Coordinates of C-alpha atoms in Angstrom, one line a residue:
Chain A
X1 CA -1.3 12.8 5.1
X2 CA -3.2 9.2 5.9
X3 CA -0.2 6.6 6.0
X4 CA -1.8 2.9 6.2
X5 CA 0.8 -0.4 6.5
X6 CA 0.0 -3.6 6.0
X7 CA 1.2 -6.8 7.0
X8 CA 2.2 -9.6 6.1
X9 CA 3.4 -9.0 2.2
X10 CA 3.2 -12.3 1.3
X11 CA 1.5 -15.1 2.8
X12 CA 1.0 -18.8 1.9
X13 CA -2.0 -21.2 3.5
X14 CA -3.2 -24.5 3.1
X15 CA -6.9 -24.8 1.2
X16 CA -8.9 -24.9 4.0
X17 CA -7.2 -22.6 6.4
X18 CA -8.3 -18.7 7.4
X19 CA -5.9 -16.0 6.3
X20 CA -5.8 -12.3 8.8
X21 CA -4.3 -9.4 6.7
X22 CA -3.4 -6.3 9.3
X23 CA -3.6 -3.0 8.4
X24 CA -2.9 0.3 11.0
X25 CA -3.3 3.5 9.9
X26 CA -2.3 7.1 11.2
X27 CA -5.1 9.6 11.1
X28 CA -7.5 9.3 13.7
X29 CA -9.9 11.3 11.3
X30 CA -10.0 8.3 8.7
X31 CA -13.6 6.8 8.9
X32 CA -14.0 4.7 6.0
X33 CA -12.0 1.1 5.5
X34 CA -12.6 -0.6 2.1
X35 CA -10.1 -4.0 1.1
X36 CA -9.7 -4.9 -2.5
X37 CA -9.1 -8.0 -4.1
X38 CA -6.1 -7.8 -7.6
X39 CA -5.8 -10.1 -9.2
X40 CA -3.1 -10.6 -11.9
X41 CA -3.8 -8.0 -14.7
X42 CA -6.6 -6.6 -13.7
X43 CA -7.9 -3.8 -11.7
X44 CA -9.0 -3.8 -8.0
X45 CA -12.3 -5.0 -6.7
X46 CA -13.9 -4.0 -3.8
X47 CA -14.7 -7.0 -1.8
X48 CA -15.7 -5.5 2.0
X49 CA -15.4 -2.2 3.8
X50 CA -16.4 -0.9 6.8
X51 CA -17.2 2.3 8.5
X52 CA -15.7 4.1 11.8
X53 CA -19.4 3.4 13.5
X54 CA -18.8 -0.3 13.6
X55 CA -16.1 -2.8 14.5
X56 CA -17.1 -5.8 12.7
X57 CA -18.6 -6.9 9.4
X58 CA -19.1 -10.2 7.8
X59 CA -19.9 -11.6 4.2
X60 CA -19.7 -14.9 3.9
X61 CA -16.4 -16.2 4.1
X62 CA -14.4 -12.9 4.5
X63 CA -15.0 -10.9 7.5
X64 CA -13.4 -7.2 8.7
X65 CA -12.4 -6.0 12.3
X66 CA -12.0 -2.2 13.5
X67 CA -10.4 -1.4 16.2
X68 CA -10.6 2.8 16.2
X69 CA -8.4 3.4 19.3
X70 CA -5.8 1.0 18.0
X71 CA -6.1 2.4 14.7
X72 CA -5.9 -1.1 13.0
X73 CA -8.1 -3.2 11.1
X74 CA -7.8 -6.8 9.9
X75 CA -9.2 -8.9 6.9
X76 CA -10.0 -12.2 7.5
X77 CA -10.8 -15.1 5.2
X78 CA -12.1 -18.4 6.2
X79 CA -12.1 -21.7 4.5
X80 CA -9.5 -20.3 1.6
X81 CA -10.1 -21.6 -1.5
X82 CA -7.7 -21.8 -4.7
X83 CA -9.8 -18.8 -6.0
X84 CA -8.7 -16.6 -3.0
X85 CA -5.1 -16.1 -4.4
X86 CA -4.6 -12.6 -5.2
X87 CA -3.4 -9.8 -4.1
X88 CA -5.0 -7.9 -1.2
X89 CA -4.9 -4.3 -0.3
X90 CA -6.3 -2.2 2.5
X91 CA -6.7 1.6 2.3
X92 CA -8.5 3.8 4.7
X93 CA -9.7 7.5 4.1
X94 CA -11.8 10.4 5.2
X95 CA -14.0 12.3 2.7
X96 CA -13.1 10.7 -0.6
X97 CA -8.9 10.0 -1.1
X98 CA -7.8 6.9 -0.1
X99 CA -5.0 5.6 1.4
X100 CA -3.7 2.2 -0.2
X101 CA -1.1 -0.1 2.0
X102 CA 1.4 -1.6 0.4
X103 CA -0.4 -5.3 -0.6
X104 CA -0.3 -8.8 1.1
X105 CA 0.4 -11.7 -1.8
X106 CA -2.0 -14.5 -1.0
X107 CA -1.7 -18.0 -2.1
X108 CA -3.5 -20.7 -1.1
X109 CA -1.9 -24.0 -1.8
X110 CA -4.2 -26.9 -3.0
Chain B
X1 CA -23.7 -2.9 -10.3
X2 CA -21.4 -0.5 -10.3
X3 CA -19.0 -1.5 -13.0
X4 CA -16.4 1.1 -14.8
X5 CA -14.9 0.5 -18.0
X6 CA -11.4 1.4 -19.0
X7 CA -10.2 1.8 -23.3
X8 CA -8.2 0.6 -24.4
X9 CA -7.0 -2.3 -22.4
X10 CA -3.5 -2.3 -23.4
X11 CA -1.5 -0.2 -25.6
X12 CA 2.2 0.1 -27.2
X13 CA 2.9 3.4 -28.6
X14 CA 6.3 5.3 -30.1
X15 CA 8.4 7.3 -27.3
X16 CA 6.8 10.9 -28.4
X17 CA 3.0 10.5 -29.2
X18 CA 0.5 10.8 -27.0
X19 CA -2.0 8.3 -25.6
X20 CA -5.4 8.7 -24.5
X21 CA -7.3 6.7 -22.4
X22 CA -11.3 6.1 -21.5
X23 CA -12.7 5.7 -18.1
X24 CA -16.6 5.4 -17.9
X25 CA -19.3 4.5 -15.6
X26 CA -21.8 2.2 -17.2
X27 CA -24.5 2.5 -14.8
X28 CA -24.0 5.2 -12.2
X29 CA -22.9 8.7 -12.6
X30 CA -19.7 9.4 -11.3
X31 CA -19.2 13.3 -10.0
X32 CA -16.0 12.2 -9.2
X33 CA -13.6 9.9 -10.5
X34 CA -9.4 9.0 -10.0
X35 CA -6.8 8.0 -11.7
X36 CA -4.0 5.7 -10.0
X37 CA -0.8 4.6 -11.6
X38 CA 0.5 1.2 -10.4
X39 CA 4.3 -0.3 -11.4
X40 CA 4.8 -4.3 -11.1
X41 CA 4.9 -5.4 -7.4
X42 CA 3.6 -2.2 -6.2
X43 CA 0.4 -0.5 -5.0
X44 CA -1.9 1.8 -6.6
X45 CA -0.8 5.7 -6.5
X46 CA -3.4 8.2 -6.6
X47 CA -2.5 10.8 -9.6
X48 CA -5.4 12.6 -9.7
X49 CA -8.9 13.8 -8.7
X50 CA -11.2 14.4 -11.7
X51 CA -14.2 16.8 -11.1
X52 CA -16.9 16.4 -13.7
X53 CA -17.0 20.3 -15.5
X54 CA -13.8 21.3 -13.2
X55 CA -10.3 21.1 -13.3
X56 CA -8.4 18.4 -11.7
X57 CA -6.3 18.3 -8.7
X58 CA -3.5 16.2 -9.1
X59 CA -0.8 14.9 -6.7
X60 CA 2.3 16.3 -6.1
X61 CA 5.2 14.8 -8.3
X62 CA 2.5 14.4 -11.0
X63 CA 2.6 17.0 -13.8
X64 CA -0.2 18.4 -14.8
X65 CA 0.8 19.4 -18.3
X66 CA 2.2 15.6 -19.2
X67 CA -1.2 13.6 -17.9
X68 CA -3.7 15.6 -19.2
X69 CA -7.8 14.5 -17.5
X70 CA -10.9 15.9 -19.1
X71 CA -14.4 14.9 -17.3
X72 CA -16.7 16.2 -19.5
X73 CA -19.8 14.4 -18.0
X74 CA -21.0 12.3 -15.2
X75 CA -19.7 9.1 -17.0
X76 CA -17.0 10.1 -18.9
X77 CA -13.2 10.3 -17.7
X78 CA -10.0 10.4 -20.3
X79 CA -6.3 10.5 -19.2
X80 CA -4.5 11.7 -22.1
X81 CA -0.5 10.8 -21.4
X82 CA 1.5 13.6 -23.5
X83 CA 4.9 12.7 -25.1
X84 CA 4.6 9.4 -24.0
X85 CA 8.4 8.2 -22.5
X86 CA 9.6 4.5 -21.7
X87 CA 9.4 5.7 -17.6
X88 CA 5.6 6.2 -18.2
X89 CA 5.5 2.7 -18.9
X90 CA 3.0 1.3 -16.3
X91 CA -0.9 -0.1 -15.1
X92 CA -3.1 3.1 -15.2
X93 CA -6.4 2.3 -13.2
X94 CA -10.1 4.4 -12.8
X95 CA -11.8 4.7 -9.6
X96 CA -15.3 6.5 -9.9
X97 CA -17.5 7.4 -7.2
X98 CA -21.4 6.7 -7.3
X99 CA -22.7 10.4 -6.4
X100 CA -26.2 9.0 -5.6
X101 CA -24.8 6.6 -2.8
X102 CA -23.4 9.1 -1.2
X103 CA -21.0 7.0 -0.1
X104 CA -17.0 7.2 0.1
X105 CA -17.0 3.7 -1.9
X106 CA -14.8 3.6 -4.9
X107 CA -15.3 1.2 -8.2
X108 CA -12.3 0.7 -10.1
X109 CA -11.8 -0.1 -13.8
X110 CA -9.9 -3.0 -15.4
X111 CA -6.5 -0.9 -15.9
X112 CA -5.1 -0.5 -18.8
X113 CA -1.4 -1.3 -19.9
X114 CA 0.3 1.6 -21.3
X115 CA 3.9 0.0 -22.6
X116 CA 6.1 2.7 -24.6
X117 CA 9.2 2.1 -26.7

């Protein structure tokens, strides 16, 4: 099956900064790339994907690469704000199951 | 758009009984829809596949006879945890597919915190 790891688990940045999740995945089948936001108590929320046919989206502040022959993609956030700390997972998948990694910790320090 | 809703939020139930919980699609029907288990500190773990008018598929390690899913119709998912034990003790989450999107994008629910004594 689709095995996805994501780095860093944790990581800490100063109001302000941009934050870069990384995520690789193993089957080169996988086509679809979603990233979800958790915070504390609650259930995930979809805040970007991305498809196999492109390498780049953007929405606002948060932004997702693809590289396909790598098999990688990455989450970025500019200008973090307090509100951006949560916990933050990739998954990928192809059809309908997805793949979750294991969660990057963000906090954004004021 | 696009929002699910999970009942009950939280529950504490006796180590025995059974619990059942509520997973619906308030404004898309959902052919399909998941349910993930998630512990403290961990990520989510995919239990099952609900079909609405089918059977599930569930995962292996996950019996099928313990976590009993009914998906009676396009907006209506229930997880009902049988015997309930301390171990099942964890964050059970919704995901539920937007047929008419046809799209492989999954909206999750709130969760719901199943704690058993």
């Amino acid at each position: 099956g689709e095995n996805v790891e994501q780095h860093p688990s944790t990581l800490s940045v100063q109001e302000g900064d941009s934050a870069v999740i990384k995520c690789t995945y193993s089957d080169s089948a996988s086509n679809y790339f979603p990233w979800y936001k958790q915070e504390l108590g609650k259930g995930p929320q979809l805040i970007i994907d991305i498809r196999s046919n492109v390498g780049e989206k953007k929405d606002q502040r948060i932004a997702v690469t693809l590289n396909k022959t790598a098999k990688h993609f990455s989450l970025h956030i500019t200008e973090t704000q307090p509100e951006d700390s949560a916990v933050y997972f990739c998954a990928a998948s192809k059809g309908y199951k997805l793949s979750f990694g294991a969660g990057t910790t963000v906090t954004v320090r004021a | 758009g696009a929002v699910v809703s999970q009942h009950p939020s939280r529950v504490i139930c006796k180590s025995g009984t059974s619990v059942k919980i509520e997973c619906r699609s308030l404004d898309f029907q959902a052919t399909t829809m998941f349910w993930y288990r998630q512990f403290p500190k961990q990520s989510l773990m995919l239990m099952a596949t609900s079909n609405e008018g089918s059977k599930a598929t569930y995962e292996q390690g996950v019996e099928k006879d313990k976590f009993l899913i009914n998906h009676a119709s396009l907006t209506l998912s229930t997880l009902t945890v049988t015997s309930a034990h301390p171990e099942d003790s964890s964050f059970y989450i919704c995901s539920a597919r937007d047929v008419s999107a046809r799209t492989d994008t999954q909206y999750f629910g709130p969760g719901t915190r199943l704690t058993v004594l």
